[in-house]
């Protein structure tokens, strides 16, 4: 395997890890309004339980995005430049959403005031819904191809990105992350929270599996290769397993199934691209490929050595974090809210 192909595979793995791990973070954020309803007496404690399920790991999960983006920039500069210019507005909205979510999570407990917590919860939800949809839209457009000219410049507009296939990709990631998050909450909580999360996951499982199946089959028929049918089959089996496991309230197996289904979907997108990295709908001669966008051999060698040294460290540390914070949480374990009172500006 050439270093260029190797780094294409590495980038695919990095983004797969990001979607699998950050996917349930987005799911938990989107579920704040459903599993932590304000109409319930313990609504605030339920929302704090939801945040505590991802509290020790959510920022570590984002590292996979930073690493994937950095690797993309260093290994395939041409791919990075064209894709980021084409997706400038969607990626800007994703960035804003991620920033708002970070601020809301970190500052929610700083002020002991219901209005403050409401705005923070709104920010957490907003910063979860926007990326959950737009990541699917963006990656579907990468597979479908974009209007790119001979200079590898994007010649389309924003609404060119809102085509039926891309919108289906957005619906797929949205539903997949919602289900993934509900299963994760069921896996990490006890008591009524666990029961509610199991019920929510079971209700979401069938529509998620149907939408994902349509998206995968469309991808295979329109952009896939003969050998990528194997990936479709694996993802489909995982989706069926998800439906069965959520119905049986076996959240452990359901979580394994959602992880495999999401990983299979991302793998299908990258496999459908190969050996291109960004097809041109203007003329196939203008396609961005692994060969015409990769960095120098020397650069890739240095990157390979750095990855060989640092990747095991990152994986070991993150695995240790998940192991340390493996126990279930319940509403009964949540103490009263603390923090500074909201200061009034009146005299």
mmCIF file of C-alpha atoms in Angstrom:
data_model
loop_
_atom_site.group_PDB
_atom_site.id
_atom_site.type_symbol
_atom_site.label_atom_id
_atom_site.label_comp_id
_atom_site.label_asym_id
_atom_site.label_seq_id
_atom_site.Cartn_x
_atom_site.Cartn_y
_atom_site.Cartn_z
ATOM 1 C CA UNK A 1 0.000 0.000 0.000
ATOM 2 C CA UNK A 2 1.343 3.425 -0.934
ATOM 3 C CA UNK A 3 1.618 6.136 1.711
ATOM 4 C CA UNK A 4 -1.004 8.181 -0.145
ATOM 5 C CA UNK A 5 -3.538 5.336 0.078
ATOM 6 C CA UNK A 6 -2.507 4.652 3.664
ATOM 7 C CA UNK A 7 -3.267 8.229 4.704
ATOM 8 C CA UNK A 8 -6.602 8.159 2.901
ATOM 9 C CA UNK A 9 -7.411 5.122 5.041
ATOM 10 C CA UNK A 10 -6.152 6.860 8.200
ATOM 11 C CA UNK A 11 -8.366 9.901 7.544
ATOM 12 C CA UNK A 12 -11.338 7.604 6.993
ATOM 13 C CA UNK A 13 -10.648 5.914 10.337
ATOM 14 C CA UNK A 14 -10.261 9.246 12.155
ATOM 15 C CA UNK A 15 -13.590 10.557 10.894
ATOM 16 C CA UNK A 16 -15.225 7.205 11.612
ATOM 17 C CA UNK A 17 -14.058 7.405 15.218
ATOM 18 C CA UNK A 18 -15.313 10.983 15.418
ATOM 19 C CA UNK A 19 -18.801 10.092 14.214
ATOM 20 C CA UNK A 20 -19.053 7.027 16.457
ATOM 21 C CA UNK A 21 -17.851 8.770 19.635
ATOM 22 C CA UNK A 22 -19.080 12.316 19.095
ATOM 23 C CA UNK A 23 -22.301 10.901 17.653
ATOM 24 C CA UNK A 24 -23.665 9.918 21.045
ATOM 25 C CA UNK A 25 -22.546 13.287 22.468
ATOM 26 C CA UNK A 26 -24.702 15.010 19.853
ATOM 27 C CA UNK A 27 -27.490 12.559 20.616
ATOM 28 C CA UNK A 28 -27.422 13.330 24.337
ATOM 29 C CA UNK A 29 -27.473 17.068 23.595
ATOM 30 C CA UNK A 30 -30.477 16.683 21.303
ATOM 31 C CA UNK A 31 -32.281 14.576 23.899
ATOM 32 C CA UNK A 32 -32.114 17.285 26.572
ATOM 33 C CA UNK A 33 -35.612 18.485 25.652
ATOM 34 C CA UNK A 34 -37.078 14.973 25.502
ATOM 35 C CA UNK A 35 -35.552 13.130 28.441
ATOM 36 C CA UNK A 36 -35.102 16.204 30.646
ATOM 37 C CA UNK A 37 -38.519 17.834 30.303
ATOM 38 C CA UNK A 38 -38.987 20.995 32.350
ATOM 39 C CA UNK A 39 -42.554 20.069 33.192
ATOM 40 C CA UNK A 40 -41.307 17.312 35.495
ATOM 41 C CA UNK A 41 -40.392 18.116 39.118
ATOM 42 C CA UNK A 42 -36.916 16.638 38.729
ATOM 43 C CA UNK A 43 -36.404 18.016 35.219
ATOM 44 C CA UNK A 44 -33.235 19.925 36.088
ATOM 45 C CA UNK A 45 -31.680 16.905 37.784
ATOM 46 C CA UNK A 46 -32.547 14.752 34.779
ATOM 47 C CA UNK A 47 -30.791 17.209 32.482
ATOM 48 C CA UNK A 48 -27.768 17.193 34.764
ATOM 49 C CA UNK A 49 -27.715 13.402 34.633
ATOM 50 C CA UNK A 50 -27.722 13.604 30.830
ATOM 51 C CA UNK A 51 -24.791 16.018 30.854
ATOM 52 C CA UNK A 52 -22.907 13.919 33.393
ATOM 53 C CA UNK A 53 -23.114 10.860 31.127
ATOM 54 C CA UNK A 54 -20.904 12.640 28.588
ATOM 55 C CA UNK A 55 -19.165 15.066 30.944
ATOM 56 C CA UNK A 56 -15.884 13.133 31.300
ATOM 57 C CA UNK A 57 -15.540 12.255 27.597
ATOM 58 C CA UNK A 58 -17.225 14.751 25.261
ATOM 59 C CA UNK A 59 -14.215 17.048 24.863
ATOM 60 C CA UNK A 60 -11.913 14.078 24.328
ATOM 61 C CA UNK A 61 -14.232 12.804 21.593
ATOM 62 C CA UNK A 62 -13.779 16.081 19.712
ATOM 63 C CA UNK A 63 -10.055 15.380 19.457
ATOM 64 C CA UNK A 64 -10.811 12.943 16.637
ATOM 65 C CA UNK A 65 -12.230 15.807 14.564
ATOM 66 C CA UNK A 66 -9.201 18.000 15.224
ATOM 67 C CA UNK A 67 -6.876 15.145 14.345
ATOM 68 C CA UNK A 68 -8.846 14.227 11.237
ATOM 69 C CA UNK A 69 -8.928 17.816 10.023
ATOM 70 C CA UNK A 70 -5.229 18.265 10.720
ATOM 71 C CA UNK A 71 -4.348 15.037 8.929
ATOM 72 C CA UNK A 72 -6.499 16.054 5.968
ATOM 73 C CA UNK A 73 -4.743 19.425 5.762
ATOM 74 C CA UNK A 74 -1.265 17.920 6.013
ATOM 75 C CA UNK A 75 -1.730 14.848 3.807
ATOM 76 C CA UNK A 76 -4.098 16.177 1.126
ATOM 77 C CA UNK A 77 -3.821 19.945 0.977
ATOM 78 C CA UNK A 78 -5.668 20.247 -2.322
ATOM 79 C CA UNK A 79 -8.616 18.213 -1.049
ATOM 80 C CA UNK A 80 -8.728 20.281 2.141
ATOM 81 C CA UNK A 81 -8.621 23.625 0.279
ATOM 82 C CA UNK A 82 -11.350 22.839 -2.256
ATOM 83 C CA UNK A 83 -13.665 21.110 0.203
ATOM 84 C CA UNK A 84 -13.434 23.802 2.872
ATOM 85 C CA UNK A 85 -14.026 26.588 0.352
ATOM 86 C CA UNK A 86 -17.049 24.748 -1.057
ATOM 87 C CA UNK A 87 -18.479 24.043 2.392
ATOM 88 C CA UNK A 88 -17.555 27.377 3.902
ATOM 89 C CA UNK A 89 -21.046 28.256 5.176
ATOM 90 C CA UNK A 90 -22.039 24.747 6.427
ATOM 91 C CA UNK A 91 -18.692 24.302 8.186
ATOM 92 C CA UNK A 92 -18.958 27.798 9.650
ATOM 93 C CA UNK A 93 -22.382 26.911 11.065
ATOM 94 C CA UNK A 94 -21.000 23.647 12.454
ATOM 95 C CA UNK A 95 -18.145 25.561 14.090
ATOM 96 C CA UNK A 96 -20.538 28.081 15.636
ATOM 97 C CA UNK A 97 -22.685 25.228 16.916
ATOM 98 C CA UNK A 98 -19.703 23.457 18.473
ATOM 99 C CA UNK A 99 -18.513 26.680 20.132
ATOM 100 C CA UNK A 100 -21.971 27.435 21.542
ATOM 101 C CA UNK A 101 -22.224 23.886 22.880
ATOM 102 C CA UNK A 102 -18.817 24.069 24.563
ATOM 103 C CA UNK A 103 -19.655 27.356 26.267
ATOM 104 C CA UNK A 104 -23.087 26.140 27.358
ATOM 105 C CA UNK A 105 -21.761 22.900 28.849
ATOM 106 C CA UNK A 106 -18.895 24.571 30.675
ATOM 107 C CA UNK A 107 -20.893 27.538 32.018
ATOM 108 C CA UNK A 108 -24.237 25.909 32.790
ATOM 109 C CA UNK A 109 -23.434 25.288 36.442
ATOM 110 C CA UNK A 110 -21.676 28.603 37.058
ATOM 111 C CA UNK A 111 -24.843 30.568 37.848
ATOM 112 C CA UNK A 112 -27.687 29.165 39.954
ATOM 113 C CA UNK A 113 -30.626 30.608 38.056
ATOM 114 C CA UNK A 114 -33.340 28.793 36.035
ATOM 115 C CA UNK A 115 -33.224 31.331 33.201
ATOM 116 C CA UNK A 116 -29.469 30.935 32.896
ATOM 117 C CA UNK A 117 -29.731 27.155 32.791
ATOM 118 C CA UNK A 118 -32.537 27.397 30.197
ATOM 119 C CA UNK A 119 -30.345 29.407 27.833
ATOM 120 C CA UNK A 120 -27.444 27.018 28.387
ATOM 121 C CA UNK A 121 -29.676 24.027 27.675
ATOM 122 C CA UNK A 122 -30.877 25.788 24.526
ATOM 123 C CA UNK A 123 -27.252 26.289 23.477
ATOM 124 C CA UNK A 124 -26.417 22.638 24.124
ATOM 125 C CA UNK A 125 -29.378 21.566 21.998
ATOM 126 C CA UNK A 126 -28.622 24.018 19.212
ATOM 127 C CA UNK A 127 -24.950 23.028 19.186
ATOM 128 C CA UNK A 128 -25.975 19.384 18.837
ATOM 129 C CA UNK A 129 -28.788 19.574 16.267
ATOM 130 C CA UNK A 130 -26.876 21.739 13.771
ATOM 131 C CA UNK A 131 -23.750 19.531 13.437
ATOM 132 C CA UNK A 132 -25.823 16.338 13.531
ATOM 133 C CA UNK A 133 -27.628 17.431 10.369
ATOM 134 C CA UNK A 134 -24.914 19.336 8.517
ATOM 135 C CA UNK A 135 -22.198 16.692 8.854
ATOM 136 C CA UNK A 136 -24.411 14.284 6.936
ATOM 137 C CA UNK A 137 -25.205 16.909 4.312
ATOM 138 C CA UNK A 138 -21.523 17.744 3.852
ATOM 139 C CA UNK A 139 -20.217 14.180 3.549
ATOM 140 C CA UNK A 140 -23.038 13.161 1.216
ATOM 141 C CA UNK A 141 -22.094 16.060 -1.067
ATOM 142 C CA UNK A 142 -18.466 14.944 -1.036
ATOM 143 C CA UNK A 143 -19.507 11.509 -2.308
ATOM 144 C CA UNK A 144 -22.011 12.920 -4.829
ATOM 145 C CA UNK A 145 -19.484 15.390 -6.170
ATOM 146 C CA UNK A 146 -19.436 19.144 -6.611
ATOM 147 C CA UNK A 147 -19.183 21.519 -9.592
ATOM 148 C CA UNK A 148 -15.393 21.959 -9.699
ATOM 149 C CA UNK A 149 -13.498 23.552 -12.574
ATOM 150 C CA UNK A 150 -10.083 22.817 -14.044
ATOM 151 C CA UNK A 151 -8.405 24.918 -11.331
ATOM 152 C CA UNK A 152 -10.098 22.837 -8.620
ATOM 153 C CA UNK A 153 -12.294 25.782 -7.669
ATOM 154 C CA UNK A 154 -15.877 25.289 -6.502
ATOM 155 C CA UNK A 155 -18.250 27.002 -8.959
ATOM 156 C CA UNK A 156 -21.603 26.263 -7.324
ATOM 157 C CA UNK A 157 -23.604 28.059 -4.649
ATOM 158 C CA UNK A 158 -24.985 27.202 -1.232
ATOM 159 C CA UNK A 159 -28.289 25.832 -2.536
ATOM 160 C CA UNK A 160 -26.392 23.442 -4.792
ATOM 161 C CA UNK A 161 -25.519 21.593 -1.581
ATOM 162 C CA UNK A 162 -29.191 21.123 -0.636
ATOM 163 C CA UNK A 163 -29.936 18.323 -3.100
ATOM 164 C CA UNK A 164 -32.131 15.300 -2.240
ATOM 165 C CA UNK A 165 -29.218 12.905 -1.704
ATOM 166 C CA UNK A 166 -27.412 15.304 0.643
ATOM 167 C CA UNK A 167 -30.587 16.060 2.598
ATOM 168 C CA UNK A 168 -31.136 12.317 3.014
ATOM 169 C CA UNK A 169 -27.565 12.103 4.318
ATOM 170 C CA UNK A 170 -28.391 14.799 6.864
ATOM 171 C CA UNK A 171 -31.528 12.947 7.956
ATOM 172 C CA UNK A 172 -29.476 9.750 8.300
ATOM 173 C CA UNK A 173 -26.854 11.253 10.605
ATOM 174 C CA UNK A 174 -29.518 13.091 12.604
ATOM 175 C CA UNK A 175 -31.565 9.969 13.308
ATOM 176 C CA UNK A 176 -28.485 7.799 13.801
ATOM 177 C CA UNK A 177 -27.030 10.172 16.398
ATOM 178 C CA UNK A 178 -30.379 10.526 18.187
ATOM 179 C CA UNK A 179 -30.728 6.756 18.471
ATOM 180 C CA UNK A 180 -27.048 6.346 19.363
ATOM 181 C CA UNK A 181 -27.430 8.953 22.113
ATOM 182 C CA UNK A 182 -30.592 7.368 23.530
ATOM 183 C CA UNK A 183 -28.890 3.970 23.683
ATOM 184 C CA UNK A 184 -25.846 5.536 25.348
ATOM 185 C CA UNK A 185 -28.040 7.213 27.981
ATOM 186 C CA UNK A 186 -29.733 3.866 28.675
ATOM 187 C CA UNK A 187 -26.287 2.291 29.022
ATOM 188 C CA UNK A 188 -25.045 4.970 31.434
ATOM 189 C CA UNK A 189 -28.077 5.597 33.661
ATOM 190 C CA UNK A 190 -30.261 3.736 36.142
ATOM 191 C CA UNK A 191 -33.855 3.908 37.315
ATOM 192 C CA UNK A 192 -36.477 5.915 35.465
ATOM 193 C CA UNK A 193 -33.904 7.633 33.249
ATOM 194 C CA UNK A 194 -32.769 4.291 31.926
ATOM 195 C CA UNK A 195 -36.341 3.159 31.272
ATOM 196 C CA UNK A 196 -37.212 6.378 29.448
ATOM 197 C CA UNK A 197 -34.057 6.210 27.336
ATOM 198 C CA UNK A 198 -34.747 2.573 26.415
ATOM 199 C CA UNK A 199 -38.283 3.477 25.345
ATOM 200 C CA UNK A 200 -37.073 6.430 23.280
ATOM 201 C CA UNK A 201 -34.378 4.329 21.600
ATOM 202 C CA UNK A 202 -36.878 1.595 20.726
ATOM 203 C CA UNK A 203 -39.206 4.163 19.106
ATOM 204 C CA UNK A 204 -36.371 5.661 17.065
ATOM 205 C CA UNK A 205 -34.751 2.405 15.979
ATOM 206 C CA UNK A 206 -37.088 1.441 13.120
ATOM 207 C CA UNK A 207 -37.279 4.848 11.362
ATOM 208 C CA UNK A 208 -33.514 5.219 11.794
ATOM 209 C CA UNK A 209 -32.873 1.808 10.227
ATOM 210 C CA UNK A 210 -35.232 2.539 7.309
ATOM 211 C CA UNK A 211 -33.739 5.959 6.494
ATOM 212 C CA UNK A 212 -30.185 4.649 6.827
ATOM 213 C CA UNK A 213 -30.979 1.671 4.591
ATOM 214 C CA UNK A 214 -32.357 3.929 1.850
ATOM 215 C CA UNK A 215 -29.299 6.168 2.076
ATOM 216 C CA UNK A 216 -26.846 3.255 1.956
ATOM 217 C CA UNK A 217 -28.575 1.575 -0.978
ATOM 218 C CA UNK A 218 -28.720 4.881 -2.882
ATOM 219 C CA UNK A 219 -25.011 5.381 -2.176
ATOM 220 C CA UNK A 220 -24.166 1.882 -3.346
ATOM 221 C CA UNK A 221 -26.222 2.002 -6.534
ATOM 222 C CA UNK A 222 -25.114 5.498 -7.546
ATOM 223 C CA UNK A 223 -21.518 5.717 -6.314
ATOM 224 C CA UNK A 224 -20.404 2.372 -4.887
ATOM 225 C CA UNK A 225 -18.170 -0.388 -6.224
ATOM 226 C CA UNK A 226 -18.878 -4.091 -6.460
ATOM 227 C CA UNK A 227 -16.860 -4.801 -3.307
ATOM 228 C CA UNK A 228 -18.618 -2.132 -1.213
ATOM 229 C CA UNK A 229 -21.744 -4.292 -1.099
ATOM 230 C CA UNK A 230 -19.979 -6.073 1.779
ATOM 231 C CA UNK A 231 -19.954 -2.839 3.783
ATOM 232 C CA UNK A 232 -23.655 -2.293 3.042
ATOM 233 C CA UNK A 233 -24.452 -5.788 4.311
ATOM 234 C CA UNK A 234 -22.477 -5.283 7.545
ATOM 235 C CA UNK A 235 -24.166 -1.931 8.218
ATOM 236 C CA UNK A 236 -27.592 -3.407 7.411
ATOM 237 C CA UNK A 237 -27.078 -6.359 9.768
ATOM 238 C CA UNK A 238 -25.992 -3.934 12.485
ATOM 239 C CA UNK A 239 -29.114 -1.818 11.904
ATOM 240 C CA UNK A 240 -31.347 -4.888 12.228
ATOM 241 C CA UNK A 241 -29.457 -5.846 15.391
ATOM 242 C CA UNK A 242 -30.072 -2.340 16.728
ATOM 243 C CA UNK A 243 -33.826 -2.711 16.187
ATOM 244 C CA UNK A 244 -33.913 -6.114 17.877
ATOM 245 C CA UNK A 245 -31.700 -5.089 20.807
ATOM 246 C CA UNK A 246 -33.582 -1.862 21.542
ATOM 247 C CA UNK A 247 -36.909 -3.701 21.426
ATOM 248 C CA UNK A 248 -35.513 -6.262 23.881
ATOM 249 C CA UNK A 249 -34.098 -3.428 26.055
ATOM 250 C CA UNK A 250 -30.570 -4.813 25.770
ATOM 251 C CA UNK A 251 -28.749 -1.494 25.652
ATOM 252 C CA UNK A 252 -25.276 -3.052 25.687
ATOM 253 C CA UNK A 253 -25.846 -4.953 22.456
ATOM 254 C CA UNK A 254 -27.801 -2.021 21.050
ATOM 255 C CA UNK A 255 -24.823 0.279 21.622
ATOM 256 C CA UNK A 256 -22.496 -2.155 19.858
ATOM 257 C CA UNK A 257 -24.959 -2.308 16.965
ATOM 258 C CA UNK A 258 -25.273 1.485 16.625
ATOM 259 C CA UNK A 259 -21.486 1.838 16.734
ATOM 260 C CA UNK A 260 -21.081 -0.697 13.919
ATOM 261 C CA UNK A 261 -23.920 0.830 11.883
ATOM 262 C CA UNK A 262 -22.477 4.346 12.103
ATOM 263 C CA UNK A 263 -18.948 3.113 11.410
ATOM 264 C CA UNK A 264 -20.238 1.129 8.428
ATOM 265 C CA UNK A 265 -22.042 4.145 7.021
ATOM 266 C CA UNK A 266 -18.943 6.354 7.234
ATOM 267 C CA UNK A 267 -16.782 3.570 5.808
ATOM 268 C CA UNK A 268 -19.238 3.240 2.925
ATOM 269 C CA UNK A 269 -18.906 6.947 2.100
ATOM 270 C CA UNK A 270 -15.098 6.856 2.015
ATOM 271 C CA UNK A 271 -15.014 3.536 0.149
ATOM 272 C CA UNK A 272 -17.388 4.906 -2.500
ATOM 273 C CA UNK A 273 -15.028 7.842 -3.047
ATOM 274 C CA UNK A 274 -11.838 5.828 -3.570
ATOM 275 C CA UNK A 275 -9.613 6.537 -5.485
ATOM 276 C CA UNK A 276 -11.138 10.018 -5.819
ATOM 277 C CA UNK A 277 -11.403 12.335 -2.826
ATOM 278 C CA UNK A 278 -13.812 14.876 -4.327
ATOM 279 C CA UNK A 279 -15.456 14.142 -7.696
ATOM 280 C CA UNK A 280 -16.264 16.966 -10.103
ATOM 281 C CA UNK A 281 -19.777 17.048 -11.548
ATOM 282 C CA UNK A 282 -18.534 19.473 -14.213
ATOM 283 C CA UNK A 283 -16.075 17.091 -15.857
ATOM 284 C CA UNK A 284 -14.536 13.846 -14.609
ATOM 285 C CA UNK A 285 -11.161 15.163 -15.768
ATOM 286 C CA UNK A 286 -11.358 17.739 -12.974
ATOM 287 C CA UNK A 287 -11.825 15.174 -10.193
ATOM 288 C CA UNK A 288 -9.696 15.590 -7.104
ATOM 289 C CA UNK A 289 -7.943 12.289 -6.479
ATOM 290 C CA UNK A 290 -5.539 10.825 -3.980
ATOM 291 C CA UNK A 291 -2.750 11.213 -6.540
ATOM 292 C CA UNK A 292 -3.267 14.855 -7.499
ATOM 293 C CA UNK A 293 -3.966 16.273 -4.011
ATOM 294 C CA UNK A 294 -1.491 14.437 -1.779
ATOM 295 C CA UNK A 295 1.522 16.024 -0.097
ATOM 296 C CA UNK A 296 5.113 15.008 -0.808
ATOM 297 C CA UNK A 297 6.383 11.566 0.087
ATOM 298 C CA UNK A 298 8.717 13.033 2.713
ATOM 299 C CA UNK A 299 5.816 14.818 4.428
ATOM 300 C CA UNK A 300 3.796 11.620 4.542
ATOM 301 C CA UNK A 301 6.758 9.710 6.012
ATOM 302 C CA UNK A 302 7.112 12.221 8.854
ATOM 303 C CA UNK A 303 3.358 12.110 9.493
ATOM 304 C CA UNK A 304 3.444 8.317 9.605
ATOM 305 C CA UNK A 305 6.156 8.256 12.268
ATOM 306 C CA UNK A 306 4.327 10.861 14.344
ATOM 307 C CA UNK A 307 1.067 8.922 14.083
ATOM 308 C CA UNK A 308 2.773 5.645 15.000
ATOM 309 C CA UNK A 309 4.092 7.192 18.220
ATOM 310 C CA UNK A 310 1.127 9.307 19.338
ATOM 311 C CA UNK A 311 -1.927 7.305 18.262
ATOM 312 C CA UNK A 312 -1.478 4.446 20.772
ATOM 313 C CA UNK A 313 -1.056 7.020 23.552
ATOM 314 C CA UNK A 314 -4.282 8.807 22.625
ATOM 315 C CA UNK A 315 -6.242 5.558 22.315
ATOM 316 C CA UNK A 316 -4.912 4.242 25.639
ATOM 317 C CA UNK A 317 -5.722 7.462 27.471
ATOM 318 C CA UNK A 318 -9.236 7.670 26.061
ATOM 319 C CA UNK A 319 -9.924 4.002 26.793
ATOM 320 C CA UNK A 320 -8.749 4.536 30.366
ATOM 321 C CA UNK A 321 -11.117 7.519 30.732
ATOM 322 C CA UNK A 322 -14.088 5.433 29.605
ATOM 323 C CA UNK A 323 -13.111 2.684 32.021
ATOM 324 C CA UNK A 324 -12.789 5.025 35.004
ATOM 325 C CA UNK A 325 -16.198 6.617 34.358
ATOM 326 C CA UNK A 326 -18.013 3.406 33.473
ATOM 327 C CA UNK A 327 -20.585 3.343 36.312
ATOM 328 C CA UNK A 328 -24.242 4.201 35.865
ATOM 329 C CA UNK A 329 -25.782 7.460 37.065
ATOM 330 C CA UNK A 330 -29.208 8.221 38.506
ATOM 331 C CA UNK A 331 -31.216 11.256 39.546
ATOM 332 C CA UNK A 332 -30.776 10.283 43.201
ATOM 333 C CA UNK A 333 -27.023 10.860 42.927
ATOM 334 C CA UNK A 334 -27.376 14.482 41.771
ATOM 335 C CA UNK A 335 -26.909 17.073 44.557
ATOM 336 C CA UNK A 336 -28.793 20.408 44.632
ATOM 337 C CA UNK A 337 -27.713 23.043 42.132
ATOM 338 C CA UNK A 338 -24.899 25.327 43.199
ATOM 339 C CA UNK A 339 -23.333 28.419 41.716
ATOM 340 C CA UNK A 340 -23.432 32.160 42.018
ATOM 341 C CA UNK A 341 -26.889 33.756 41.943
ATOM 342 C CA UNK A 342 -27.751 35.785 38.869
ATOM 343 C CA UNK A 343 -27.010 39.425 39.686
ATOM 344 C CA UNK A 344 -29.752 41.945 39.039
ATOM 345 C CA UNK A 345 -28.909 45.236 37.344
ATOM 346 C CA UNK A 346 -31.794 47.043 39.055
ATOM 347 C CA UNK A 347 -31.280 49.461 41.956
#
